[in-house]
mmCIF file of C-alpha atoms and ligand atoms in Angstrom:
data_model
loop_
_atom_site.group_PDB
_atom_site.id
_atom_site.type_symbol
_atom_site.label_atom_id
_atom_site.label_comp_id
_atom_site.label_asym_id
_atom_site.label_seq_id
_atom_site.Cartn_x
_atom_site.Cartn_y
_atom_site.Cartn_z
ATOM 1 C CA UNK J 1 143.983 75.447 150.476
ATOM 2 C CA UNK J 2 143.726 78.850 151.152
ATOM 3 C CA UNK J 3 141.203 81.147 148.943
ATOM 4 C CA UNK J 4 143.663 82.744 147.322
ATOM 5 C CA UNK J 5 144.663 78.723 145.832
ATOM 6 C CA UNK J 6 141.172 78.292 145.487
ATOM 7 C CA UNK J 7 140.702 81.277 143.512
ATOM 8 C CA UNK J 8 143.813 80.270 141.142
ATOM 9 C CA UNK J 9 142.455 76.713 140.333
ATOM 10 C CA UNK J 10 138.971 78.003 139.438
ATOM 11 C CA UNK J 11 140.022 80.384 136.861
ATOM 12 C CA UNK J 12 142.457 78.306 135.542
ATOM 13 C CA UNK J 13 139.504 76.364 134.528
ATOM 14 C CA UNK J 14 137.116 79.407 133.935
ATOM 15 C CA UNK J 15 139.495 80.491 131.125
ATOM 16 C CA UNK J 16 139.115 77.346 129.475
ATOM 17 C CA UNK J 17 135.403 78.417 128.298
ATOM 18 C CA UNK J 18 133.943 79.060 124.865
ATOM 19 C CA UNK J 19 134.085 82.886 123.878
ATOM 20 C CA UNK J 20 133.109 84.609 120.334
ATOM 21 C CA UNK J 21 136.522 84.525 118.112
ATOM 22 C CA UNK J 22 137.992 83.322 121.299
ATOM 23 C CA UNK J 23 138.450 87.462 122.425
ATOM 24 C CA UNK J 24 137.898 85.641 126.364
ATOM 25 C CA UNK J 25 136.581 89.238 127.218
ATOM 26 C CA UNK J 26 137.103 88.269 131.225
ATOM 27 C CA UNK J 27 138.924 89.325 133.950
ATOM 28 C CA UNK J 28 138.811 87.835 137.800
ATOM 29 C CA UNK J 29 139.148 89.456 141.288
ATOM 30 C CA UNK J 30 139.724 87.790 144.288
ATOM 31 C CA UNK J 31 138.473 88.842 147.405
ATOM 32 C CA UNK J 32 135.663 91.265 148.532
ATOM 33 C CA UNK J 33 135.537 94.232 146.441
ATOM 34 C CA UNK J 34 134.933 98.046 147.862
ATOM 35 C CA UNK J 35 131.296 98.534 147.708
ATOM 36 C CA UNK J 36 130.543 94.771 148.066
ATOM 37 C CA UNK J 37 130.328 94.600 151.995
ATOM 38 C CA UNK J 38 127.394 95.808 154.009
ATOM 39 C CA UNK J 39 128.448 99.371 155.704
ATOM 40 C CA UNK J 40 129.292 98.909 158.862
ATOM 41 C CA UNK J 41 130.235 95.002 158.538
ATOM 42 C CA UNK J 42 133.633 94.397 158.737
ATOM 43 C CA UNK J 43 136.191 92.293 157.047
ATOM 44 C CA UNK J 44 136.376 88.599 158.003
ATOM 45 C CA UNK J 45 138.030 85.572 157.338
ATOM 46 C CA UNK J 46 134.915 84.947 154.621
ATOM 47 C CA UNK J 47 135.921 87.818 152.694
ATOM 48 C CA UNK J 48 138.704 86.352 150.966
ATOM 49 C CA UNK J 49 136.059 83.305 150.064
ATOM 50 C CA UNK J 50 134.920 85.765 146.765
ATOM 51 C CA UNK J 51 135.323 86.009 143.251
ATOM 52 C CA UNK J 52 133.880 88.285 141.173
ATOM 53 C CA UNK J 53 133.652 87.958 137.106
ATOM 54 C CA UNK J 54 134.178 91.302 134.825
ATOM 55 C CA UNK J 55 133.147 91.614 131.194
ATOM 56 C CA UNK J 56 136.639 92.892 129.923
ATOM 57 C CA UNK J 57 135.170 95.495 127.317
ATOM 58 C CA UNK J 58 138.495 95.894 126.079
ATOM 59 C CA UNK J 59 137.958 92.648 124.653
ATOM 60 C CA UNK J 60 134.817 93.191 123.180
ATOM 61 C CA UNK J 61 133.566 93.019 119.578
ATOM 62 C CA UNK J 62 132.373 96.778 118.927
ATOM 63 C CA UNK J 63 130.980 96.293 115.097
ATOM 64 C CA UNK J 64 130.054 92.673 115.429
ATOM 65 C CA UNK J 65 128.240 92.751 118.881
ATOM 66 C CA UNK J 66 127.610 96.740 119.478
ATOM 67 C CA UNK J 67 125.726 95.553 122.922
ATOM 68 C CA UNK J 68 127.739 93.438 123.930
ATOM 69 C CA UNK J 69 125.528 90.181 123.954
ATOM 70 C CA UNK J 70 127.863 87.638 122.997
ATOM 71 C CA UNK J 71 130.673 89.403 125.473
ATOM 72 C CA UNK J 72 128.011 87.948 128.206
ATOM 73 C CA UNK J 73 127.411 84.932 126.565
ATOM 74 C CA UNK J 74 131.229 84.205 126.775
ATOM 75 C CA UNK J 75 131.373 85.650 130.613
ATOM 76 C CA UNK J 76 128.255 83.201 131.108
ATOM 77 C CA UNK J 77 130.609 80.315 129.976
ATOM 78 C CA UNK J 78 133.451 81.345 131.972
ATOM 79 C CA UNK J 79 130.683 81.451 134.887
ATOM 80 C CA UNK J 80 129.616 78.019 134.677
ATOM 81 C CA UNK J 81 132.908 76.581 134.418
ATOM 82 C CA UNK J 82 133.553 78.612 137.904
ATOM 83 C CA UNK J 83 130.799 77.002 139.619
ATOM 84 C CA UNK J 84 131.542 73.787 138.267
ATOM 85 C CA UNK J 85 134.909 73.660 139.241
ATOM 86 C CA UNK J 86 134.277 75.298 142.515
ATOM 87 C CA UNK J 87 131.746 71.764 143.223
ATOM 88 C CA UNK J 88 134.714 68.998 142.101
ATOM 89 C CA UNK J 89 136.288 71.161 144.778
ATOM 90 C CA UNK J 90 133.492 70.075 147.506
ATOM 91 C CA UNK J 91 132.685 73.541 147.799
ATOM 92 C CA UNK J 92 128.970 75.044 147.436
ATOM 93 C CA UNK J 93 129.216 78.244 144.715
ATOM 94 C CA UNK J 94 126.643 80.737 145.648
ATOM 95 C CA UNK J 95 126.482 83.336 142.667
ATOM 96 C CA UNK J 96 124.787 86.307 142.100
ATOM 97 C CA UNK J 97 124.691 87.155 138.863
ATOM 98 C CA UNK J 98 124.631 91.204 137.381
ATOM 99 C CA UNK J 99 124.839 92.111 141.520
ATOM 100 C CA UNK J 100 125.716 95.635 141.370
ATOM 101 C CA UNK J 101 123.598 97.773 138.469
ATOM 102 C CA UNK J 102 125.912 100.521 139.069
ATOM 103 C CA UNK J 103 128.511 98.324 136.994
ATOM 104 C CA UNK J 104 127.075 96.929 134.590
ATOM 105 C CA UNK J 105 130.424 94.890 133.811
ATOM 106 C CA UNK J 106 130.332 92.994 137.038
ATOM 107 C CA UNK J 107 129.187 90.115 136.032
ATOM 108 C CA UNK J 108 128.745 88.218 138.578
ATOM 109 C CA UNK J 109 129.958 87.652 142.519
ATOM 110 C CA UNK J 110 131.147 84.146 143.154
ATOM 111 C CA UNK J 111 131.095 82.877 147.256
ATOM 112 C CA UNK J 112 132.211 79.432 148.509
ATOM 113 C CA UNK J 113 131.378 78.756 152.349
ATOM 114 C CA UNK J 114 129.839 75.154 152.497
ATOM 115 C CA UNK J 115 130.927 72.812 151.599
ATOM 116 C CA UNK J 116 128.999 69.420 149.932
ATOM 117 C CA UNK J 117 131.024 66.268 147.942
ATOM 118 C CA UNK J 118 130.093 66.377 143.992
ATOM 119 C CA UNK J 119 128.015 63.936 142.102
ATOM 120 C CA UNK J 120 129.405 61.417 139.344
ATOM 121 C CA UNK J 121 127.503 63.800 136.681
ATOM 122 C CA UNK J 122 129.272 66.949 138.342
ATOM 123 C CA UNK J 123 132.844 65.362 137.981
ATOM 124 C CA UNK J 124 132.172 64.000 134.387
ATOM 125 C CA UNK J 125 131.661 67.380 133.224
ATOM 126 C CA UNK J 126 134.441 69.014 134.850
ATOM 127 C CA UNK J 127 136.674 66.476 133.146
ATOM 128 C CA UNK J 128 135.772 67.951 130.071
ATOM 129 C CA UNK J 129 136.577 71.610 130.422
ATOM 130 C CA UNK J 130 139.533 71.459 129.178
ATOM 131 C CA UNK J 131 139.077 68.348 126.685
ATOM 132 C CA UNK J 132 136.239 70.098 124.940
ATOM 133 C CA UNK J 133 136.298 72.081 121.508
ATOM 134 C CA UNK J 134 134.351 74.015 119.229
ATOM 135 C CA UNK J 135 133.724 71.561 116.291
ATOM 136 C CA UNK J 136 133.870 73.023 112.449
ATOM 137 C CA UNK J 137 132.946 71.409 109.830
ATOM 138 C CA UNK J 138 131.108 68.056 109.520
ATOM 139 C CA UNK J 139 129.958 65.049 111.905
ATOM 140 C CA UNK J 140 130.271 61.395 111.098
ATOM 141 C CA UNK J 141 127.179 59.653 110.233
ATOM 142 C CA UNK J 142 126.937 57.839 113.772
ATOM 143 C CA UNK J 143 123.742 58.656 115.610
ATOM 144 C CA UNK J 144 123.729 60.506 118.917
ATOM 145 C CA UNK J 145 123.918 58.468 122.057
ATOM 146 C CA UNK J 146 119.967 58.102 122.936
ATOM 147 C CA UNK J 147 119.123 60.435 125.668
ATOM 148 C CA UNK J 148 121.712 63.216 124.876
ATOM 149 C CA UNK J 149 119.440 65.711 123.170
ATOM 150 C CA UNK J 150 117.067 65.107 126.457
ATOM 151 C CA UNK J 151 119.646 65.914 128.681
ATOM 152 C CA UNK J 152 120.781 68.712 126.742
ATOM 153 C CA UNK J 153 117.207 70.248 126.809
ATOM 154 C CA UNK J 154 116.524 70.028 130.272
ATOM 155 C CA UNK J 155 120.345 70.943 131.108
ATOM 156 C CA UNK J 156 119.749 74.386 129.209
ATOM 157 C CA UNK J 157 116.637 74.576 131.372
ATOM 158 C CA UNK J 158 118.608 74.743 134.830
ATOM 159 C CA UNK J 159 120.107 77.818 133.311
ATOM 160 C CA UNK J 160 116.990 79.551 132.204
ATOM 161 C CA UNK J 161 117.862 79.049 128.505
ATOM 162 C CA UNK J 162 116.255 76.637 125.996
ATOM 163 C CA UNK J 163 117.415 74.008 123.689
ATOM 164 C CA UNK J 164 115.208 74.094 120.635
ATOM 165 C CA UNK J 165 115.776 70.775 118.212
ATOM 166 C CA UNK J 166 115.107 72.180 114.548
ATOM 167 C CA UNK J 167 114.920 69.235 112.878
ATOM 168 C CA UNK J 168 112.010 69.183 110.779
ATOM 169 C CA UNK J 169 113.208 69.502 107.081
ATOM 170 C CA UNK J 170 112.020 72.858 106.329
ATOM 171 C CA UNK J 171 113.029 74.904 108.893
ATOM 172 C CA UNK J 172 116.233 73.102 109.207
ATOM 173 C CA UNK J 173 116.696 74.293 105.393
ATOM 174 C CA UNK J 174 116.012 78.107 106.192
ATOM 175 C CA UNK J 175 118.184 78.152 109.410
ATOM 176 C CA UNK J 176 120.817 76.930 106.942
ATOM 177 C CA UNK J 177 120.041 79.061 104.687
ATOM 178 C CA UNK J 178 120.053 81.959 107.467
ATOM 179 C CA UNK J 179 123.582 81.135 107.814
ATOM 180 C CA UNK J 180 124.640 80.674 104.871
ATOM 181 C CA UNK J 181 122.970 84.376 104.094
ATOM 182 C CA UNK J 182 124.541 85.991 106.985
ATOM 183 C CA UNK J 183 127.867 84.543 105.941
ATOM 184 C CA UNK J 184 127.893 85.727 102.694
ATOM 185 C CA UNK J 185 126.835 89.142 103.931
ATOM 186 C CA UNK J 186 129.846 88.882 106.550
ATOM 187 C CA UNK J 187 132.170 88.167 103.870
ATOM 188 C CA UNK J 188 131.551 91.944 102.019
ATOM 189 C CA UNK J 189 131.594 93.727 105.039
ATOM 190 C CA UNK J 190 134.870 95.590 105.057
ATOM 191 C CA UNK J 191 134.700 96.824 108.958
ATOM 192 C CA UNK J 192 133.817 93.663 110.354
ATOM 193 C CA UNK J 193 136.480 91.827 108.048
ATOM 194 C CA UNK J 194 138.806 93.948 110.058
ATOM 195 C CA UNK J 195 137.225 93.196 113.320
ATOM 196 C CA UNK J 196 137.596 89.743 112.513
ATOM 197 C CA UNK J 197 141.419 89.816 111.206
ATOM 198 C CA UNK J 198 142.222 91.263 115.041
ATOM 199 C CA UNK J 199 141.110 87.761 116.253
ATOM 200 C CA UNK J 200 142.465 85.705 113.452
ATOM 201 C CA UNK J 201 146.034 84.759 113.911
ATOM 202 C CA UNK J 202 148.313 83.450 111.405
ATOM 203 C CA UNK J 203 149.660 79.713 111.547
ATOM 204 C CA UNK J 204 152.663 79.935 114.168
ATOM 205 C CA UNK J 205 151.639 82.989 115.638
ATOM 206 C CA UNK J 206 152.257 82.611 119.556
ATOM 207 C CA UNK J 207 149.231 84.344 120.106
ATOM 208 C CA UNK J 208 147.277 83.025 123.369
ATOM 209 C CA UNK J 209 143.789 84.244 121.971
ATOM 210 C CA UNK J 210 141.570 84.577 118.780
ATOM 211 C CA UNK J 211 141.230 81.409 116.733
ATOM 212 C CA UNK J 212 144.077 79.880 115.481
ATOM 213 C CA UNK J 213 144.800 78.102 112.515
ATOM 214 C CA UNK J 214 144.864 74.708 114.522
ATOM 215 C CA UNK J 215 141.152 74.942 115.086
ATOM 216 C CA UNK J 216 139.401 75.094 111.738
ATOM 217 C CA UNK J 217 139.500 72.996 108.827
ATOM 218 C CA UNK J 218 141.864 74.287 105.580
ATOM 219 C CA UNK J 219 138.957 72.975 103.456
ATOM 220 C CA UNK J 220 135.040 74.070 104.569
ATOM 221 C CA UNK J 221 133.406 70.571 104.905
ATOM 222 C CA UNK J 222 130.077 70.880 103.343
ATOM 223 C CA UNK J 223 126.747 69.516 104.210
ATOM 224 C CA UNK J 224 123.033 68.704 102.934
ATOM 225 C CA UNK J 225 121.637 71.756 104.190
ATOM 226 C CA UNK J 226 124.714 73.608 104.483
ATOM 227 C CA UNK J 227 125.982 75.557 108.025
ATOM 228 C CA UNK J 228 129.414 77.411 106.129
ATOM 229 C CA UNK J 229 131.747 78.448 108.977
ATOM 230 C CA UNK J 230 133.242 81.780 109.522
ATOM 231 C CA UNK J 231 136.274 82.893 107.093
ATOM 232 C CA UNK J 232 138.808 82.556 109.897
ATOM 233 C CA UNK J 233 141.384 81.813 107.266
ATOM 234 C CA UNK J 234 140.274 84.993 105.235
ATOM 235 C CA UNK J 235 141.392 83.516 102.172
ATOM 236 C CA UNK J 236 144.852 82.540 102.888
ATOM 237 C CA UNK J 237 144.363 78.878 103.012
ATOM 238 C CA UNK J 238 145.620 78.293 106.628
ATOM 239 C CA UNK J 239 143.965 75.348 108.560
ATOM 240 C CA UNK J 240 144.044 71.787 109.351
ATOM 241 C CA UNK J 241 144.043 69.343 106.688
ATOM 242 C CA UNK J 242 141.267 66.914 106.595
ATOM 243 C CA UNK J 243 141.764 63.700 108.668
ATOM 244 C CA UNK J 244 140.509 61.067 106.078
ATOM 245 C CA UNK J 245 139.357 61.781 102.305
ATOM 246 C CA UNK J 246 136.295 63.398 101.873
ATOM 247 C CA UNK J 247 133.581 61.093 101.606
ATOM 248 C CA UNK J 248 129.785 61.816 100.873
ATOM 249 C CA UNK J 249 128.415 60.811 104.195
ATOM 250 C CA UNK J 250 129.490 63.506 105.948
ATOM 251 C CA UNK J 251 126.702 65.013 108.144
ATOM 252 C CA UNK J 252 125.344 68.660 109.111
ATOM 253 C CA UNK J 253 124.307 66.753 112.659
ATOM 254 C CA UNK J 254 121.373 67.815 114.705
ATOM 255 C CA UNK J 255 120.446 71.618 114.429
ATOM 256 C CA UNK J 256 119.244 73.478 117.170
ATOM 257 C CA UNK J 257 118.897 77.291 118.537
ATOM 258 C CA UNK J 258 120.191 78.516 121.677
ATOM 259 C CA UNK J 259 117.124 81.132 123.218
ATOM 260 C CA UNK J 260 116.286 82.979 125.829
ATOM 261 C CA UNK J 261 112.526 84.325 127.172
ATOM 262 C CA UNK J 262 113.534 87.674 127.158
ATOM 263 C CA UNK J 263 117.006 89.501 126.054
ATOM 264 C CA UNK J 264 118.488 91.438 128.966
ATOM 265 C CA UNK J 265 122.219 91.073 129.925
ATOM 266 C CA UNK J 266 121.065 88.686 132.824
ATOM 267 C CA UNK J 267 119.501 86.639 129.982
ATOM 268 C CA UNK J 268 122.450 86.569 127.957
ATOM 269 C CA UNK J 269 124.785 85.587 131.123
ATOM 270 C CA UNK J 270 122.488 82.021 131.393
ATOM 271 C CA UNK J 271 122.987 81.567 127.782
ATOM 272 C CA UNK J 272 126.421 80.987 128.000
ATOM 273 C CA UNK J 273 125.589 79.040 131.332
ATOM 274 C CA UNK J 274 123.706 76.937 129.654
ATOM 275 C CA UNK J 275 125.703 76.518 126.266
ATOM 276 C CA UNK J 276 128.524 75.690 128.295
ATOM 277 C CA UNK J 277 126.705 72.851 130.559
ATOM 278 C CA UNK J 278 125.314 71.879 126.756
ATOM 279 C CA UNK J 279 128.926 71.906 125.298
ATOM 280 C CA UNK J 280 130.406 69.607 128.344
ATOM 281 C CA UNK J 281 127.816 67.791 128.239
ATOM 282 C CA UNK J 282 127.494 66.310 124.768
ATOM 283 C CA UNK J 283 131.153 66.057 125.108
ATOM 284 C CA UNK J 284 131.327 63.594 127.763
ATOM 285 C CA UNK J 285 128.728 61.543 126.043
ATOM 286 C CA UNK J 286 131.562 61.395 123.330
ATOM 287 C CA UNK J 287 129.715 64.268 121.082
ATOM 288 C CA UNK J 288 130.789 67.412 119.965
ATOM 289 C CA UNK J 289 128.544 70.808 119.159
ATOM 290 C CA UNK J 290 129.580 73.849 115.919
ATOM 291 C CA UNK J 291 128.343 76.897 116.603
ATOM 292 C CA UNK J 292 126.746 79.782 114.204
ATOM 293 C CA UNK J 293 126.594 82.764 115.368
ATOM 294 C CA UNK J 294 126.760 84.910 112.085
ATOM 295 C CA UNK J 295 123.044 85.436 111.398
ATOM 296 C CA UNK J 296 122.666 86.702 115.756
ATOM 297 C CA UNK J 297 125.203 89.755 114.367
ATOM 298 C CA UNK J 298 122.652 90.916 111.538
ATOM 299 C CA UNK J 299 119.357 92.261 113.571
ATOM 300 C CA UNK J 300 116.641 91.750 110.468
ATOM 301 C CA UNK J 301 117.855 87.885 110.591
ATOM 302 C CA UNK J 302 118.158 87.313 114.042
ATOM 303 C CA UNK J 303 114.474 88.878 114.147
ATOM 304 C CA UNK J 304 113.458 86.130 110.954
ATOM 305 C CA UNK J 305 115.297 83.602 113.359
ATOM 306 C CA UNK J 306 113.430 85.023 116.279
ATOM 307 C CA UNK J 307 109.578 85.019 114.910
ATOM 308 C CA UNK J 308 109.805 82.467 112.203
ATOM 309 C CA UNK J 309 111.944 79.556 113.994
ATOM 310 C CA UNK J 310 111.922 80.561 117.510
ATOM 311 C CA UNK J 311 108.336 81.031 118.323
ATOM 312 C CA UNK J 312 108.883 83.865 119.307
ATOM 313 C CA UNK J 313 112.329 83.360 122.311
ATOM 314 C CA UNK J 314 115.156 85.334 121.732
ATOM 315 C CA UNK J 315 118.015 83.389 119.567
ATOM 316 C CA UNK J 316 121.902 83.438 120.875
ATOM 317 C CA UNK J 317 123.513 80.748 118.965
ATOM 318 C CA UNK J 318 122.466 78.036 116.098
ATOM 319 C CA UNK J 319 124.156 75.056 117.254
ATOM 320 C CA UNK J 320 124.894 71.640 115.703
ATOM 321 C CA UNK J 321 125.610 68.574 117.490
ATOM 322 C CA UNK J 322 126.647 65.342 116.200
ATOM 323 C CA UNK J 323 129.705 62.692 116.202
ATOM 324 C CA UNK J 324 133.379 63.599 115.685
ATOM 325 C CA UNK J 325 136.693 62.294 115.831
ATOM 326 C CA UNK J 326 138.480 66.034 117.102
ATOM 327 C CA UNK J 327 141.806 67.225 116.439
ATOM 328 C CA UNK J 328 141.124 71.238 117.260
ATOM 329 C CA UNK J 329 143.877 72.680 118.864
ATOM 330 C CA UNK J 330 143.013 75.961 120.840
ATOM 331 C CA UNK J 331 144.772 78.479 123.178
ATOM 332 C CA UNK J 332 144.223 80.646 126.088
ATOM 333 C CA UNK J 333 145.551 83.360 127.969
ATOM 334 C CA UNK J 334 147.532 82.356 131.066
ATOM 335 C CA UNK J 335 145.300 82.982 133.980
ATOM 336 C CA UNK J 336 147.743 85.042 135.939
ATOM 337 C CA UNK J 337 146.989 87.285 132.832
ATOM 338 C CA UNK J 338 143.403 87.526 134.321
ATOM 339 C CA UNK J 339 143.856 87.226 138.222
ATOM 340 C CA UNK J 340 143.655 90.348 140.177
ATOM 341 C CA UNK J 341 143.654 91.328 143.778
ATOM 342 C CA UNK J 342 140.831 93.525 145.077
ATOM 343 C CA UNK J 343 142.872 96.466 144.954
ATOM 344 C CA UNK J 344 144.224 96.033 141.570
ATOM 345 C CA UNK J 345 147.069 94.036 142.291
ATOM 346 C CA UNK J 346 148.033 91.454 140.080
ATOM 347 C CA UNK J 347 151.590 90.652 140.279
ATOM 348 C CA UNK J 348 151.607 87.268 142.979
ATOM 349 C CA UNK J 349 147.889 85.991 142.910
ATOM 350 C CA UNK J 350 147.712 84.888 139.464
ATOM 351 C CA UNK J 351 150.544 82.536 138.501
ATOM 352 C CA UNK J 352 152.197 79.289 140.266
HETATM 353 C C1 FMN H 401 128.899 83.799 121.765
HETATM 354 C C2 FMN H 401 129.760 82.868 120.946
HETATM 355 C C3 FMN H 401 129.674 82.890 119.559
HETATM 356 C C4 FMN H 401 130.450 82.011 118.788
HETATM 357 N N1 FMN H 401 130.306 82.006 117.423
HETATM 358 C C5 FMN H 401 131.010 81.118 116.680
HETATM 359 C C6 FMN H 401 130.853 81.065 115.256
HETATM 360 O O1 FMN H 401 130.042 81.777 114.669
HETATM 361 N N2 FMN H 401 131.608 80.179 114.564
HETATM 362 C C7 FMN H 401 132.514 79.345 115.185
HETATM 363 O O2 FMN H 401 133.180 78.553 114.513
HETATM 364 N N3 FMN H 401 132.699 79.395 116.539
HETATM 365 C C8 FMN H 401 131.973 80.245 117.286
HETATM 366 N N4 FMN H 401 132.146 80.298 118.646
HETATM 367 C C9 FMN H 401 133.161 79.421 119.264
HETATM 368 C C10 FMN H 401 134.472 80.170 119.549
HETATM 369 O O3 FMN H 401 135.105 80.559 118.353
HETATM 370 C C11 FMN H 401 135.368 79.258 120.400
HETATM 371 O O4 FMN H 401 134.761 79.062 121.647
HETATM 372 C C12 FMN H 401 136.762 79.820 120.623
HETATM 373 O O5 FMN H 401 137.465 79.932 119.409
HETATM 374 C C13 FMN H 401 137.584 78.928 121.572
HETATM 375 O O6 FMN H 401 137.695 77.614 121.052
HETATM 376 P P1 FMN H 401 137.166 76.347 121.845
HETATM 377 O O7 FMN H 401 135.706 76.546 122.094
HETATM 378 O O8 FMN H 401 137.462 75.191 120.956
HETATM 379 O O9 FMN H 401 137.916 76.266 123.150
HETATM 380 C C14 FMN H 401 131.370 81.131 119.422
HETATM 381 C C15 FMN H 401 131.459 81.129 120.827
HETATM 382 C C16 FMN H 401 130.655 81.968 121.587
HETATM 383 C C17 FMN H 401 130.740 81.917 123.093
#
């Protein structure tokens, strides 16, 4: 294959990631940018072995996430699917990550020269990438397989992120409750209901981003402490209808909080490393994670979140893991939508 294949096959996967109201704030260039080679070294064969990751600000959400935190959560996603594919590949990924702090958009360089055979674990994941979705609403009452929420921990460790398992009873109940606040406050905000109705497509829309109707349930599935989802039908009553009548066993799942030892973009970038190697994970153990991020947008609780049930780490995302049958339906961008050429061209590389 040459890179320029290579290049193609990766981001067909990267695009495949989890991003906030699925905006997939990304774009992709092959090849060794200007300004990324030594002066004075010239261009090899090695060159074209490059990716490098952008934060598309274009994409970003300016009254939701002013500094763009969850934008880099979402590139961090995109990253680790990258890597990951870039290993079923047999290749070795070496990333830097935030490279260049002259542009502060560059995510992160991608290089492939080695080349090593994948593990089993490797090539489990990566046949989730695409199989995987955002779960809303509530879990069966099955257990977790035994072992998961270990693996998960010390998976979000590799990353330089943390796992934390809320589960006793009390703080379980105000994390719920931090939600549930956060929504509500969500819910009167005028701007951000407009922020939100760019990203909220009506059923049959062909729309290849934001969260369509396919995705969420038409009725919110409530739980004993509640997690309510995000409005995405914003009243109109658009959504799936539920699988099986509603029965009382329906679960919240396992609660837990994405963090972080400090909050600088790098920190933010192995966030969404590690929730993606958490998301892939759980799902090839036949599990499936919801995510909260409502009470992260509203400083004073993410800072009630942060001293009160963090112990003090920075909080990204309140997750929920449990058991699922899935029917979510989701959509991305093509990736020759987000392939470029160093150079800016985009017309051949990306599709095919
Ligand atoms: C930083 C971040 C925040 C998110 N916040 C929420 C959220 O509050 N509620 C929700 O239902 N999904 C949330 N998501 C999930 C996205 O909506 C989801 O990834 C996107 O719609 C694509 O769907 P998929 O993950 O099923 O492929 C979040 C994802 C990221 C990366």
């Amino acid at each position: 294959m040459t890179a320029e294949q290579i290049a193609r096959c990766i981001v067909a996967e990267a695009v495949w990631a989890p991003s906030v109201n699925n905006t997939q704030p990304w774009r992709f260039v092959t090849g060794r940018e200007p300004g990324s080679r030594p002066v004075g070294q010239h261009a090899s064969e090695q060159d074209s072995q490059q990716l490098s990751l952008h934060a598309d600000t274009g994409r970003s959400l300016a009254v939701a996430d002013p500094d763009g935190r969850e934008l880099m959560i979402s590139c961090g996603a995109a990253l680790f699917n990258l890597r990951l594919t870039l290993r079923s590949m047999g290749y070795v990924p070496e990333t830097s990550v935030l490279p260049d702090p002259t542009q502060p958009t560059l995510v992160a360089r991608v290089t492939w020269r080695e080349r090593a055979a994948s593990d089993e674990f490797e090539r489990r994941l990566f046949s989730q990438i695409r199989r995987r979705r955002t779960h809303r609403g509530a879990f069966d009452p099955e257990p977790l397989p035994p072992d998961l929420l270990a693996a998960l921990r010390s998976g979000a460790a590799r990353d330089g992120a943390a796992l934390r398992i809320v589960a006793d009873d009390g703080r379980r109940a105000a994390l719920a409750a931090a939600v549930e606040t956060a929504e509500r406050q969500l819910r009167q905000d005028g701007e951000r209901l407009r922020e939100l109705a760019r990203w909220t497509p009506a059923p049959g829309c062909a729309c290849r981003d934001g969260v369509p109707a396919t995705s969420y349930p038409a009725r919110a599935e409530h739980t004993d402490p509640d997690f309510p989802g995000r409005d995405f039908a914003r009243g109109h009553g658009w959504g799936m209808p539920p699988l099986s009548p509603a029965t009382s066993i329906r679960a919240a799942g396992v609660a837990g909080l994405l963090t972080t030892a400090a909050d600088r973009p790098a920190d933010w970038v192995n966030a969404g490393q590690a929730l993606q190697r958490i998301m892939l994970t759980a799902s090839a153990s036949g599990a499936a994670v919801a995510l909260h991020s409502q009470p992260l947008e509203l400083p004073w609780l993410r800072e009630f979140i942060r001293t009160q049930l963090s112990d003090g780490a920075y909080p990204h995302l309140v997750l929920r893991i449990g058991v699922v049958t899935q029917m979510a339906v989701s959509v991305r961008r093509d990736p020759g939508d987000v392939l470029f050429a160093s150079g800016g061209d985009h017309a051949d590389l990306g599709r095919g």
